[in-house]
PDB file of C-alpha atoms in Angstrom:
ATOM      1  CA  MET A  20      22.332 -28.609 -35.596  1.00 67.00           C
ATOM      2  CA  SER A  21      21.039 -29.016 -39.100  1.00 71.00           C
ATOM      3  CA  ALA A  22      18.425 -26.540 -40.255  1.00 66.00           C
ATOM      4  CA  GLY A  23      16.099 -27.311 -43.119  1.00 69.00           C
ATOM      5  CA  CYS A  24      16.485 -31.086 -43.319  1.00 67.00           C
ATOM      6  CA  TRP A  25      12.946 -31.472 -42.050  1.00 58.00           C
ATOM      7  CA  ALA A  26      11.488 -29.266 -44.770  1.00 62.00           C
ATOM      8  CA  ALA A  27      13.583 -30.831 -47.521  1.00 63.00           C
ATOM      9  CA  GLY A  28      12.868 -34.406 -46.570  1.00 62.00           C
ATOM     10  CA  GLU A  29       9.596 -34.467 -44.684  1.00 61.00           C
ATOM     11  CA  LYS A  30       6.958 -37.014 -45.505  1.00 71.00           C
ATOM     12  CA  ASP A  31       3.381 -36.599 -44.290  1.00 72.00           C
ATOM     13  CA  GLY A  32       4.524 -33.817 -41.947  1.00 68.00           C
ATOM     14  CA  HIS A  33       7.319 -35.830 -40.354  1.00 77.00           C
ATOM     15  CA  GLY A  34      11.035 -35.388 -40.944  1.00 80.00           C
ATOM     16  CA  LEU A  35      14.469 -35.382 -39.349  1.00 83.00           C
ATOM     17  CA  GLU A  36      16.997 -32.851 -38.185  1.00 85.00           C
ATOM     18  CA  PHE A  37      20.438 -33.734 -36.837  1.00 89.00           C
ATOM     19  CA  VAL A  38      22.454 -32.358 -33.937  1.00 88.00           C
ATOM     20  CA  MET A  39      26.159 -32.746 -33.244  1.00 88.00           C
ATOM     21  CA  THR A  40      27.782 -31.804 -29.957  1.00 85.00           C
ATOM     22  CA  ALA A  41      31.392 -30.702 -30.081  1.00 82.00           C
ATOM     23  CA  HIS A  42      34.095 -29.688 -27.639  1.00 78.00           C
ATOM     24  CA  VAL A  43      34.795 -26.327 -29.317  1.00 80.00           C
ATOM     25  CA  ARG A  44      33.372 -24.102 -32.046  1.00 83.00           C
ATOM     26  CA  ASP A  45      34.863 -24.960 -35.395  1.00 81.00           C
ATOM     27  CA  GLN A  46      33.909 -24.445 -39.030  1.00 84.00           C
ATOM     28  CA  ARG A  47      34.561 -28.166 -39.575  1.00 85.00           C
ATOM     29  CA  PHE A  48      31.466 -29.071 -37.545  1.00 86.00           C
ATOM     30  CA  ILE A  49      29.268 -26.803 -39.657  1.00 87.00           C
ATOM     31  CA  GLU A  50      30.664 -28.487 -42.768  1.00 88.00           C
ATOM     32  CA  LEU A  51      29.982 -31.942 -41.270  1.00 88.00           C
ATOM     33  CA  MET A  52      26.376 -31.027 -40.509  1.00 88.00           C
ATOM     34  CA  ALA A  53      25.933 -29.648 -44.036  1.00 88.00           C
ATOM     35  CA  MET A  54      27.416 -32.856 -45.483  1.00 88.00           C
ATOM     36  CA  LEU A  55      25.140 -35.013 -43.356  1.00 88.00           C
ATOM     37  CA  ALA A  56      22.050 -33.002 -44.292  1.00 87.00           C
ATOM     38  CA  ALA A  57      22.943 -33.014 -48.002  1.00 87.00           C
ATOM     39  CA  TYR A  58      23.495 -36.774 -47.956  1.00 86.00           C
ATOM     40  CA  HIS A  59      20.179 -37.344 -46.175  1.00 85.00           C
ATOM     41  CA  CYS A  60      18.192 -34.995 -48.393  1.00 82.00           C
ATOM     42  CA  ALA A  61      19.737 -36.366 -51.612  1.00 84.00           C
ATOM     43  CA  GLY A  62      17.852 -39.616 -51.143  1.00 77.00           C
ATOM     44  CA  HIS A  63      20.216 -41.527 -48.845  1.00 81.00           C
ATOM     45  CA  ARG A  64      17.755 -41.436 -45.996  1.00 83.00           C
ATOM     46  CA  LEU A  65      19.493 -41.619 -42.659  1.00 87.00           C
ATOM     47  CA  GLY A  66      17.676 -42.714 -39.557  1.00 88.00           C
ATOM     48  CA  LEU A  67      18.171 -43.978 -36.056  1.00 90.00           C
ATOM     49  CA  GLU A  68      20.983 -46.575 -35.895  1.00 94.00           C
ATOM     50  CA  HIS A  69      22.455 -45.682 -39.304  1.00 93.00           C
ATOM     51  CA  SER A  70      26.095 -44.737 -39.733  1.00 93.00           C
ATOM     52  CA  MET A  71      28.125 -43.118 -42.442  1.00 91.00           C
ATOM     53  CA  PRO A  72      31.790 -42.378 -43.107  1.00 93.00           C
ATOM     54  CA  ILE A  73      32.721 -38.704 -43.065  1.00 92.00           C
ATOM     55  CA  GLY A  74      35.776 -39.098 -45.271  1.00 91.00           C
ATOM     56  CA  ALA A  75      38.280 -37.722 -42.771  1.00 92.00           C
ATOM     57  CA  PRO A  76      38.814 -37.584 -39.020  1.00 93.00           C
ATOM     58  CA  TRP A  77      36.273 -35.594 -37.019  1.00 88.00           C
ATOM     59  CA  VAL A  78      39.167 -33.249 -36.267  1.00 88.00           C
ATOM     60  CA  PRO A  79      42.819 -33.711 -37.312  1.00 91.00           C
ATOM     61  CA  GLY A  80      44.337 -36.508 -35.249  1.00 93.00           C
ATOM     62  CA  SER A  81      41.008 -38.040 -34.199  1.00 94.00           C
ATOM     63  CA  ALA A  82      40.231 -41.727 -34.749  1.00 96.00           C
ATOM     64  CA  CYS A  83      36.540 -40.816 -35.209  1.00 95.00           C
ATOM     65  CA  ASP A  84      35.906 -40.900 -38.945  1.00 96.00           C
ATOM     66  CA  HIS A  85      32.225 -41.934 -39.049  1.00 96.00           C
ATOM     67  CA  VAL A  86      29.010 -40.665 -37.496  1.00 94.00           C
ATOM     68  CA  LEU A  87      26.425 -42.869 -35.848  1.00 95.00           C
ATOM     69  CA  ILE A  88      22.853 -41.619 -35.856  1.00 94.00           C
ATOM     70  CA  SER A  89      21.590 -42.061 -32.323  1.00 92.00           C
ATOM     71  CA  LEU A  90      19.139 -40.634 -29.826  1.00 89.00           C
ATOM     72  CA  PRO A  91      20.212 -37.232 -28.431  1.00 87.00           C
ATOM     73  CA  TYR A  92      21.253 -38.680 -25.070  1.00 84.00           C
ATOM     74  CA  LEU A  93      23.407 -35.719 -24.023  1.00 80.00           C
ATOM     75  CA  HIS A  94      20.474 -33.355 -24.415  1.00 80.00           C
ATOM     76  CA  GLY A  95      17.709 -35.418 -22.857  1.00 78.00           C
ATOM     77  CA  PRO A  96      14.490 -36.764 -24.356  1.00 79.00           C
ATOM     78  CA  ASP A  97      12.837 -33.337 -24.718  1.00 83.00           C
ATOM     79  CA  LEU A  98      15.122 -32.463 -27.627  1.00 83.00           C
ATOM     80  CA  GLU A  99      14.178 -35.494 -29.714  1.00 83.00           C
ATOM     81  CA  HIS A 100      10.628 -34.438 -30.584  1.00 84.00           C
ATOM     82  CA  CYS A 101      10.001 -30.974 -31.948  1.00 80.00           C
ATOM     83  CA  PRO A 102       6.627 -29.775 -33.210  1.00 79.00           C
ATOM     84  CA  VAL A 103       6.890 -27.638 -36.343  1.00 78.00           C
ATOM     85  CA  ALA A 104       4.239 -25.899 -38.421  1.00 76.00           C
ATOM     86  CA  GLY A 105       2.574 -28.644 -40.397  1.00 77.00           C
ATOM     87  CA  GLY A 106       4.116 -31.568 -38.580  1.00 80.00           C
ATOM     88  CA  HIS A 107       6.843 -32.881 -36.386  1.00 82.00           C
ATOM     89  CA  ALA A 108      10.656 -32.966 -36.573  1.00 83.00           C
ATOM     90  CA  ARG A 109      12.583 -35.725 -34.897  1.00 86.00           C
ATOM     91  CA  ILE A 110      16.033 -34.568 -33.845  1.00 89.00           C
ATOM     92  CA  LEU A 111      18.717 -37.245 -33.824  1.00 92.00           C
ATOM     93  CA  TRP A 112      22.320 -37.083 -32.667  1.00 91.00           C
ATOM     94  CA  ALA A 113      25.233 -37.426 -35.091  1.00 93.00           C
ATOM     95  CA  LEU A 114      27.725 -39.094 -32.759  1.00 93.00           C
ATOM     96  CA  PRO A 115      31.329 -39.237 -34.027  1.00 94.00           C
ATOM     97  CA  VAL A 116      32.580 -42.842 -33.915  1.00 96.00           C
ATOM     98  CA  THR A 117      35.517 -44.852 -35.174  1.00 97.00           C
ATOM     99  CA  THR A 118      35.673 -47.319 -38.060  1.00 97.00           C
ATOM    100  CA  ALA A 119      36.112 -50.131 -35.522  1.00 97.00           C
ATOM    101  CA  GLU A 120      33.023 -49.026 -33.576  1.00 97.00           C
ATOM    102  CA  THR A 121      30.997 -48.915 -36.801  1.00 97.00           C
ATOM    103  CA  GLY A 122      32.164 -52.438 -37.622  1.00 97.00           C
ATOM    104  CA  PHE A 123      31.235 -53.605 -34.130  1.00 97.00           C
ATOM    105  CA  ARG A 124      27.730 -52.152 -34.560  1.00 96.00           C
ATOM    106  CA  ARG A 125      27.315 -53.911 -37.903  1.00 95.00           C
ATOM    107  CA  ARG A 126      28.372 -57.265 -36.424  1.00 97.00           C
ATOM    108  CA  HIS A 127      26.626 -57.074 -33.049  1.00 97.00           C
ATOM    109  CA  GLY A 128      23.799 -54.566 -33.476  1.00 96.00           C
ATOM    110  CA  HIS A 129      23.049 -51.080 -32.277  1.00 94.00           C
ATOM    111  CA  GLU A 130      22.052 -52.036 -28.728  1.00 94.00           C
ATOM    112  CA  ALA A 131      25.343 -53.883 -28.244  1.00 96.00           C
ATOM    113  CA  SER A 132      27.276 -50.837 -29.444  1.00 95.00           C
ATOM    114  CA  GLU A 133      25.329 -48.586 -27.048  1.00 93.00           C
ATOM    115  CA  ARG A 134      26.285 -50.949 -24.196  1.00 95.00           C
ATOM    116  CA  LEU A 135      29.893 -50.928 -25.394  1.00 97.00           C
ATOM    117  CA  PHE A 136      29.954 -47.107 -25.240  1.00 96.00           C
ATOM    118  CA  ASP A 137      28.418 -47.146 -21.755  1.00 94.00           C
ATOM    119  CA  GLU A 138      30.850 -49.782 -20.465  1.00 96.00           C
ATOM    120  CA  ALA A 139      33.827 -47.920 -21.926  1.00 96.00           C
ATOM    121  CA  GLU A 140      32.445 -44.657 -20.501  1.00 95.00           C
ATOM    122  CA  ILE A 141      33.316 -42.824 -23.698  1.00 94.00           C
ATOM    123  CA  ASN A 142      33.342 -39.061 -23.629  1.00 93.00           C
ATOM    124  CA  PRO A 143      31.455 -38.228 -26.846  1.00 91.00           C
ATOM    125  CA  LEU A 144      32.859 -34.688 -26.770  1.00 89.00           C
ATOM    126  CA  ASP A 145      36.472 -35.862 -26.809  1.00 92.00           C
ATOM    127  CA  PRO A 146      37.647 -36.067 -30.419  1.00 88.00           C
ATOM    128  CA  PHE A 147      40.806 -37.876 -29.277  1.00 92.00           C
ATOM    129  CA  ARG A 148      39.090 -40.584 -27.237  1.00 93.00           C
ATOM    130  CA  ALA A 149      40.208 -44.171 -27.696  1.00 95.00           C
ATOM    131  CA  SER A 150      37.976 -46.448 -29.719  1.00 97.00           C
ATOM    132  CA  ALA A 151      35.677 -48.551 -27.533  1.00 96.00           C
ATOM    133  CA  ALA A 152      35.870 -51.448 -30.008  1.00 95.00           C
TER     134      ALA A 152
END
């Protein structure tokens, strides 16, 4: 999970933090969260339904080379809203996705991509999962 995004980018007491769920502990995931937070805080405001390329596979050999900013479905709705001193942090999920899935979302919309993931029964923790698109 990112730490400090809220403070660096909050507006009127509201800001974002990001969470990523992975299959194992790995330094790569810490680096990805730092990259995501730096991108967001440098003025490229990310939000729900945004995506961004991560410049390399999620892990070596993975087809997932983007992240999609989504609701934290794996963790339940209680994680999404977090009161903090002076405001509120919204916690969003950085879901690893493929280039094809990102293209599908751009063409058909976020809701259609969420349905695609559900229909394909993707395992979001599997870095070697097949692309749903």
